XYZ file of C-alpha atoms in Angstrom:
352
model
C 101.317 66.923 81.440
C 98.914 69.788 80.565
C 97.308 69.670 84.020
C 100.753 69.817 85.634
C 101.637 72.902 83.570
C 98.317 74.566 84.397
C 98.830 73.980 88.107
C 102.304 75.506 87.850
C 100.896 78.572 86.068
C 98.042 79.021 88.537
C 100.639 79.057 91.387
C 98.908 79.919 94.677
C 95.417 80.230 93.228
C 92.824 77.686 94.264
C 91.687 75.300 91.553
C 88.375 73.536 91.093
C 89.250 69.837 91.007
C 85.997 67.900 91.279
C 83.735 65.795 89.076
C 86.412 65.405 86.420
C 87.167 69.140 86.147
C 90.559 70.700 86.824
C 90.233 74.447 86.343
C 91.829 77.641 87.630
C 88.477 78.615 89.121
C 87.103 79.425 92.581
C 83.726 80.120 94.128
C 84.053 83.314 96.159
C 80.398 83.078 97.177
C 77.761 80.615 95.941
C 76.853 83.146 93.223
C 80.243 84.694 92.382
C 82.838 82.648 90.485
C 86.318 83.910 89.631
C 88.593 82.203 87.132
C 91.550 82.477 84.810
C 91.157 83.421 81.157
C 89.234 80.827 79.083
C 91.878 80.143 76.445
C 92.118 78.475 73.072
C 94.874 76.968 70.923
C 98.380 77.079 72.421
C 97.400 79.012 75.561
C 94.921 76.300 76.501
C 97.911 74.093 77.328
C 98.709 76.217 80.378
C 95.512 78.188 81.051
C 91.851 77.236 81.347
C 90.744 75.582 78.082
C 87.753 77.493 76.713
C 85.660 74.339 76.050
C 86.281 73.041 79.585
C 85.177 76.331 81.155
C 82.007 76.417 79.076
C 81.335 72.765 79.873
C 81.681 73.524 83.587
C 79.310 76.493 83.452
C 76.774 74.686 81.266
C 76.889 71.600 83.504
C 76.364 73.321 86.842
C 74.732 76.615 85.863
C 73.239 76.050 82.412
C 71.011 78.936 81.354
C 71.802 80.829 84.546
C 75.255 82.345 84.177
C 76.860 85.527 82.901
C 80.569 85.906 82.122
C 82.360 89.214 82.777
C 85.685 89.807 81.003
C 88.055 92.510 82.348
C 90.978 91.590 80.096
C 91.769 94.494 77.745
C 94.590 92.646 76.012
C 92.509 89.545 75.258
C 89.091 90.357 73.812
C 86.949 87.601 72.385
C 83.493 87.375 70.861
C 81.712 86.224 73.988
C 78.259 87.012 72.620
C 78.675 84.243 70.054
C 81.008 81.820 71.830
C 79.272 81.689 75.205
C 75.844 80.111 75.619
C 75.179 82.228 78.675
C 75.261 86.020 78.824
C 78.462 88.020 78.396
C 79.712 91.498 79.326
C 83.029 93.247 78.661
C 84.577 95.840 81.016
C 88.230 96.037 79.869
C 91.161 97.631 81.650
C 94.910 96.986 81.563
C 96.801 94.432 83.623
C 98.411 95.805 86.825
C 96.370 99.003 86.459
C 93.286 100.520 88.036
C 90.065 100.731 86.007
C 88.154 103.825 85.034
C 86.208 104.399 88.229
C 82.927 104.640 86.310
C 83.277 100.953 85.435
C 82.776 99.908 89.065
C 79.209 101.224 89.588
C 78.278 100.073 86.080
C 79.480 96.557 86.857
C 77.686 96.457 90.207
C 74.424 97.615 88.660
C 74.676 95.120 85.811
C 75.447 92.227 88.175
C 72.682 93.274 90.566
C 70.111 93.289 87.774
C 71.246 89.894 86.478
C 71.281 88.171 89.872
C 67.911 89.669 90.789
C 66.243 88.071 87.763
C 66.572 84.544 89.092
C 67.887 83.091 92.375
C 69.734 80.452 90.334
C 71.756 83.024 88.394
C 75.507 83.195 88.991
C 78.308 85.323 87.558
C 81.806 84.316 86.426
C 84.498 87.007 86.535
C 87.854 86.789 84.807
C 90.824 88.786 83.550
C 93.995 87.030 82.339
C 95.246 85.350 85.506
C 91.924 85.767 87.263
C 93.486 87.382 90.322
C 94.295 91.124 90.424
C 91.785 92.844 88.148
C 89.219 90.170 88.863
C 89.851 90.550 92.595
C 89.455 94.315 92.486
C 86.046 94.047 90.839
C 85.012 91.093 92.988
C 85.899 92.995 96.173
C 83.804 95.936 94.973
C 80.880 93.569 94.402
C 81.274 92.101 97.895
C 81.029 95.617 99.317
C 78.090 96.501 97.078
C 76.113 93.422 98.161
C 77.165 94.012 101.783
C 78.927 90.702 102.137
C 81.713 92.945 103.445
C 81.507 96.436 104.858
C 85.041 97.772 104.480
C 87.594 97.550 101.682
C 90.121 95.552 103.714
C 87.429 93.014 104.648
C 86.443 92.521 101.018
C 90.057 92.165 99.884
C 90.783 89.641 102.655
C 87.586 87.715 101.937
C 88.475 87.447 98.273
C 92.115 86.595 98.987
C 91.162 83.727 101.297
C 88.639 82.290 98.859
C 90.769 82.654 95.714
C 94.307 81.883 96.887
C 96.200 79.705 99.344
C 98.594 82.476 100.363
C 95.773 85.026 100.885
C 97.343 87.365 98.324
C 94.545 88.188 95.915
C 94.708 91.911 95.168
C 98.247 93.206 95.722
C 98.706 96.200 93.371
C 98.506 99.373 95.536
C 96.442 101.377 93.026
C 93.964 98.516 92.669
C 93.623 98.395 96.449
C 93.146 102.159 96.441
C 90.180 101.892 94.068
C 88.493 99.287 96.275
C 88.917 101.815 99.078
C 87.408 104.552 96.929
C 84.324 102.425 96.297
C 83.953 101.463 99.954
C 84.215 105.069 101.139
C 81.616 106.171 98.609
C 79.082 103.560 99.703
C 79.715 104.029 103.421
C 79.165 107.774 103.094
C 76.096 107.266 100.852
C 77.535 109.768 98.407
C 77.234 109.867 94.611
C 80.296 109.851 92.380
C 80.953 112.916 90.257
C 83.566 114.755 88.222
C 85.916 117.159 89.946
C 88.436 119.230 88.041
C 91.738 119.975 89.733
C 94.633 122.123 88.611
C 98.009 120.560 89.290
C 100.247 123.301 90.695
C 103.220 121.399 92.105
C 104.825 118.023 92.702
C 107.147 117.474 95.669
C 109.556 114.556 96.004
C 110.896 113.660 99.425
C 113.700 112.761 99.776
C 115.381 114.119 96.662
C 115.740 111.240 94.192
C 119.262 110.026 93.529
C 118.441 109.657 89.844
C 117.754 113.328 89.310
C 119.078 114.406 85.925
C 117.617 111.332 84.236
C 114.191 111.461 85.921
C 111.026 111.890 83.871
C 107.373 112.126 84.928
C 104.264 111.740 82.802
C 100.623 112.056 83.740
C 97.851 110.452 81.723
C 94.135 111.123 81.542
C 91.327 109.150 79.962
C 89.853 110.962 76.970
C 86.625 110.001 75.264
C 86.840 108.945 71.619
C 84.081 108.343 69.117
C 84.030 105.590 66.510
C 83.085 107.305 63.262
C 80.323 105.316 61.566
C 81.255 106.245 58.007
C 85.042 106.333 58.144
C 85.524 103.615 60.729
C 88.133 105.716 62.492
C 88.673 107.016 65.998
C 88.413 110.752 66.593
C 89.711 112.579 69.656
C 86.927 114.791 71.011
C 89.493 117.466 71.877
C 89.945 118.171 68.187
C 92.863 118.308 65.773
C 94.530 121.247 67.483
C 94.847 119.505 70.836
C 98.341 119.613 72.350
C 97.732 116.397 74.265
C 99.811 113.613 72.750
C 98.914 109.989 72.194
C 100.846 107.558 74.409
C 101.741 104.516 72.280
C 102.339 102.291 75.302
C 98.698 102.538 76.369
C 96.892 101.357 73.243
C 94.396 99.154 75.008
C 91.432 100.331 72.956
C 93.255 99.874 69.666
C 93.358 96.176 70.456
C 89.601 95.868 70.814
C 88.448 98.605 68.452
C 87.818 96.398 65.420
C 85.596 94.079 67.426
C 83.731 96.952 69.061
C 82.952 98.826 65.866
C 81.610 95.682 64.195
C 79.074 95.253 66.982
C 78.202 98.919 67.376
C 79.514 101.524 64.891
C 78.589 104.337 67.289
C 80.237 102.871 70.367
C 82.090 105.272 72.665
C 85.600 104.226 73.674
C 88.441 105.914 75.514
C 92.194 106.049 75.411
C 94.902 107.245 77.766
C 96.593 110.423 76.584
C 99.542 112.301 78.029
C 98.506 115.474 79.854
C 101.888 116.400 81.326
C 105.417 115.390 80.340
C 108.180 116.659 82.619
C 111.955 116.082 82.453
C 114.334 116.837 85.304
C 117.155 117.827 82.958
C 115.008 120.628 81.501
C 114.564 122.310 84.893
C 116.762 125.302 85.702
C 117.593 127.102 88.930
C 118.044 125.699 92.440
C 115.418 127.669 94.375
C 113.032 124.679 94.328
C 115.380 122.446 96.316
C 115.011 122.124 100.090
C 117.186 120.208 102.539
C 115.451 116.882 101.930
C 112.904 117.563 99.194
C 112.473 119.110 95.791
C 109.325 120.832 94.526
C 108.447 121.343 90.897
C 105.918 123.981 89.998
C 103.472 123.145 87.244
C 101.541 125.474 84.962
C 98.234 124.939 83.179
C 97.740 121.236 83.874
C 94.122 120.339 84.564
C 93.312 116.925 85.994
C 89.908 115.294 86.205
C 88.727 111.767 86.857
C 91.211 108.903 86.712
C 94.850 109.988 86.496
C 97.938 107.842 86.003
C 101.379 109.100 86.970
C 104.319 107.296 85.380
C 107.806 107.951 86.760
C 110.805 106.510 85.008
C 114.450 106.904 84.162
C 115.765 106.968 80.620
C 118.526 104.590 81.723
C 116.691 102.285 84.155
C 113.231 102.323 82.623
C 110.003 102.542 84.609
C 110.556 103.200 88.311
C 106.931 103.198 89.413
C 103.412 104.218 88.476
C 100.391 105.252 90.488
C 96.699 105.818 89.786
C 94.368 108.192 91.603
C 90.976 109.788 91.012
C 90.462 113.530 91.371
C 87.039 113.102 93.026
C 88.670 111.546 96.092
C 91.501 114.059 96.593
C 90.910 115.775 99.942
C 91.917 119.312 100.840
C 93.482 119.804 97.394
C 96.521 117.757 98.399
C 97.426 114.164 97.599
C 100.211 112.520 99.618
C 101.498 109.174 98.368
C 103.832 107.048 100.463
C 106.252 104.502 99.061
C 103.836 101.669 99.885
C 101.209 103.234 97.616
C 103.361 103.155 94.479
C 102.911 100.465 91.835
C 105.631 98.477 90.102
C 109.378 98.852 89.998
C 111.726 100.103 92.688
C 110.590 103.386 94.156
C 113.456 105.810 94.656
C 111.465 108.137 96.894
C 109.968 107.587 100.317
C 107.158 110.082 99.855
C 105.379 111.979 97.118
C 103.433 115.117 97.797
C 101.212 116.559 95.087
C 99.331 119.796 95.454
C 96.309 120.675 93.363
C 93.507 123.169 93.542
């Protein structure tokens, strides 16, 4: 019965069903394994049982494997539970990662695989598909198994799923593209500060009076060694507000501070909160678009835009990185928006 439930949960993902094993697990290359979350207790009834995953890795790759966990909502003490090596690069489900994670992951994997030709890596998030696929595709590009982002995404999708739908979240696909463009151009990644001056919606959204837009930035926090608390490096007088819905580091903070009291973590904070109903005047409205001017909003690095209605809830979100914005203008089509039902056919953001 448990195997039947696990197969139902894994849906279109390929399973490893050999030598007595039945796991939500796939070899993307001979040295890259992707899998669902290694679970315990009740979750083990419908996800990969932790002991079975470890048994698999110890049986076929004993002493030569490293597990990478991308699941922010499900931390575990891999250093003590896993016989092999373990590394944690958390980010939220259905979201893009901090871009800095990608080169760090590639470097760490490169160093581990270079130590021994027998070494393999096992990547997982919760379902072992979207976040795992994003990072796997970036590794395929890094190791030149694939040259372009679309090739890496297709390669992963074919190896991991039956329906060839591995990475499907637009922002996650965008970040694979970012990484590919960086490597193809042989350019380093850096920080670029932009000032958001306007947001244009085209056509004018039908849900206008109830519309609300928020933009989030990652801010560095420090774990205080003596007090065991998290301090915002912007200081007490900062006007940036904490967003309670994005508490991914709160969930892992206790574990992190026990291992390293001086560890640096980050959280998403709201940099801009705009409400349609608070806007006055009609001079911003065109025939088929509306433009909102913005004052004193600086953006840098990874930015999340969240658009929602007070009545209908979240309409869509989108991630982008300021380093990759060309000509001070970012145009987002409907196909590039994550989640929900987009009520606009095009977004046009201007920054400088």
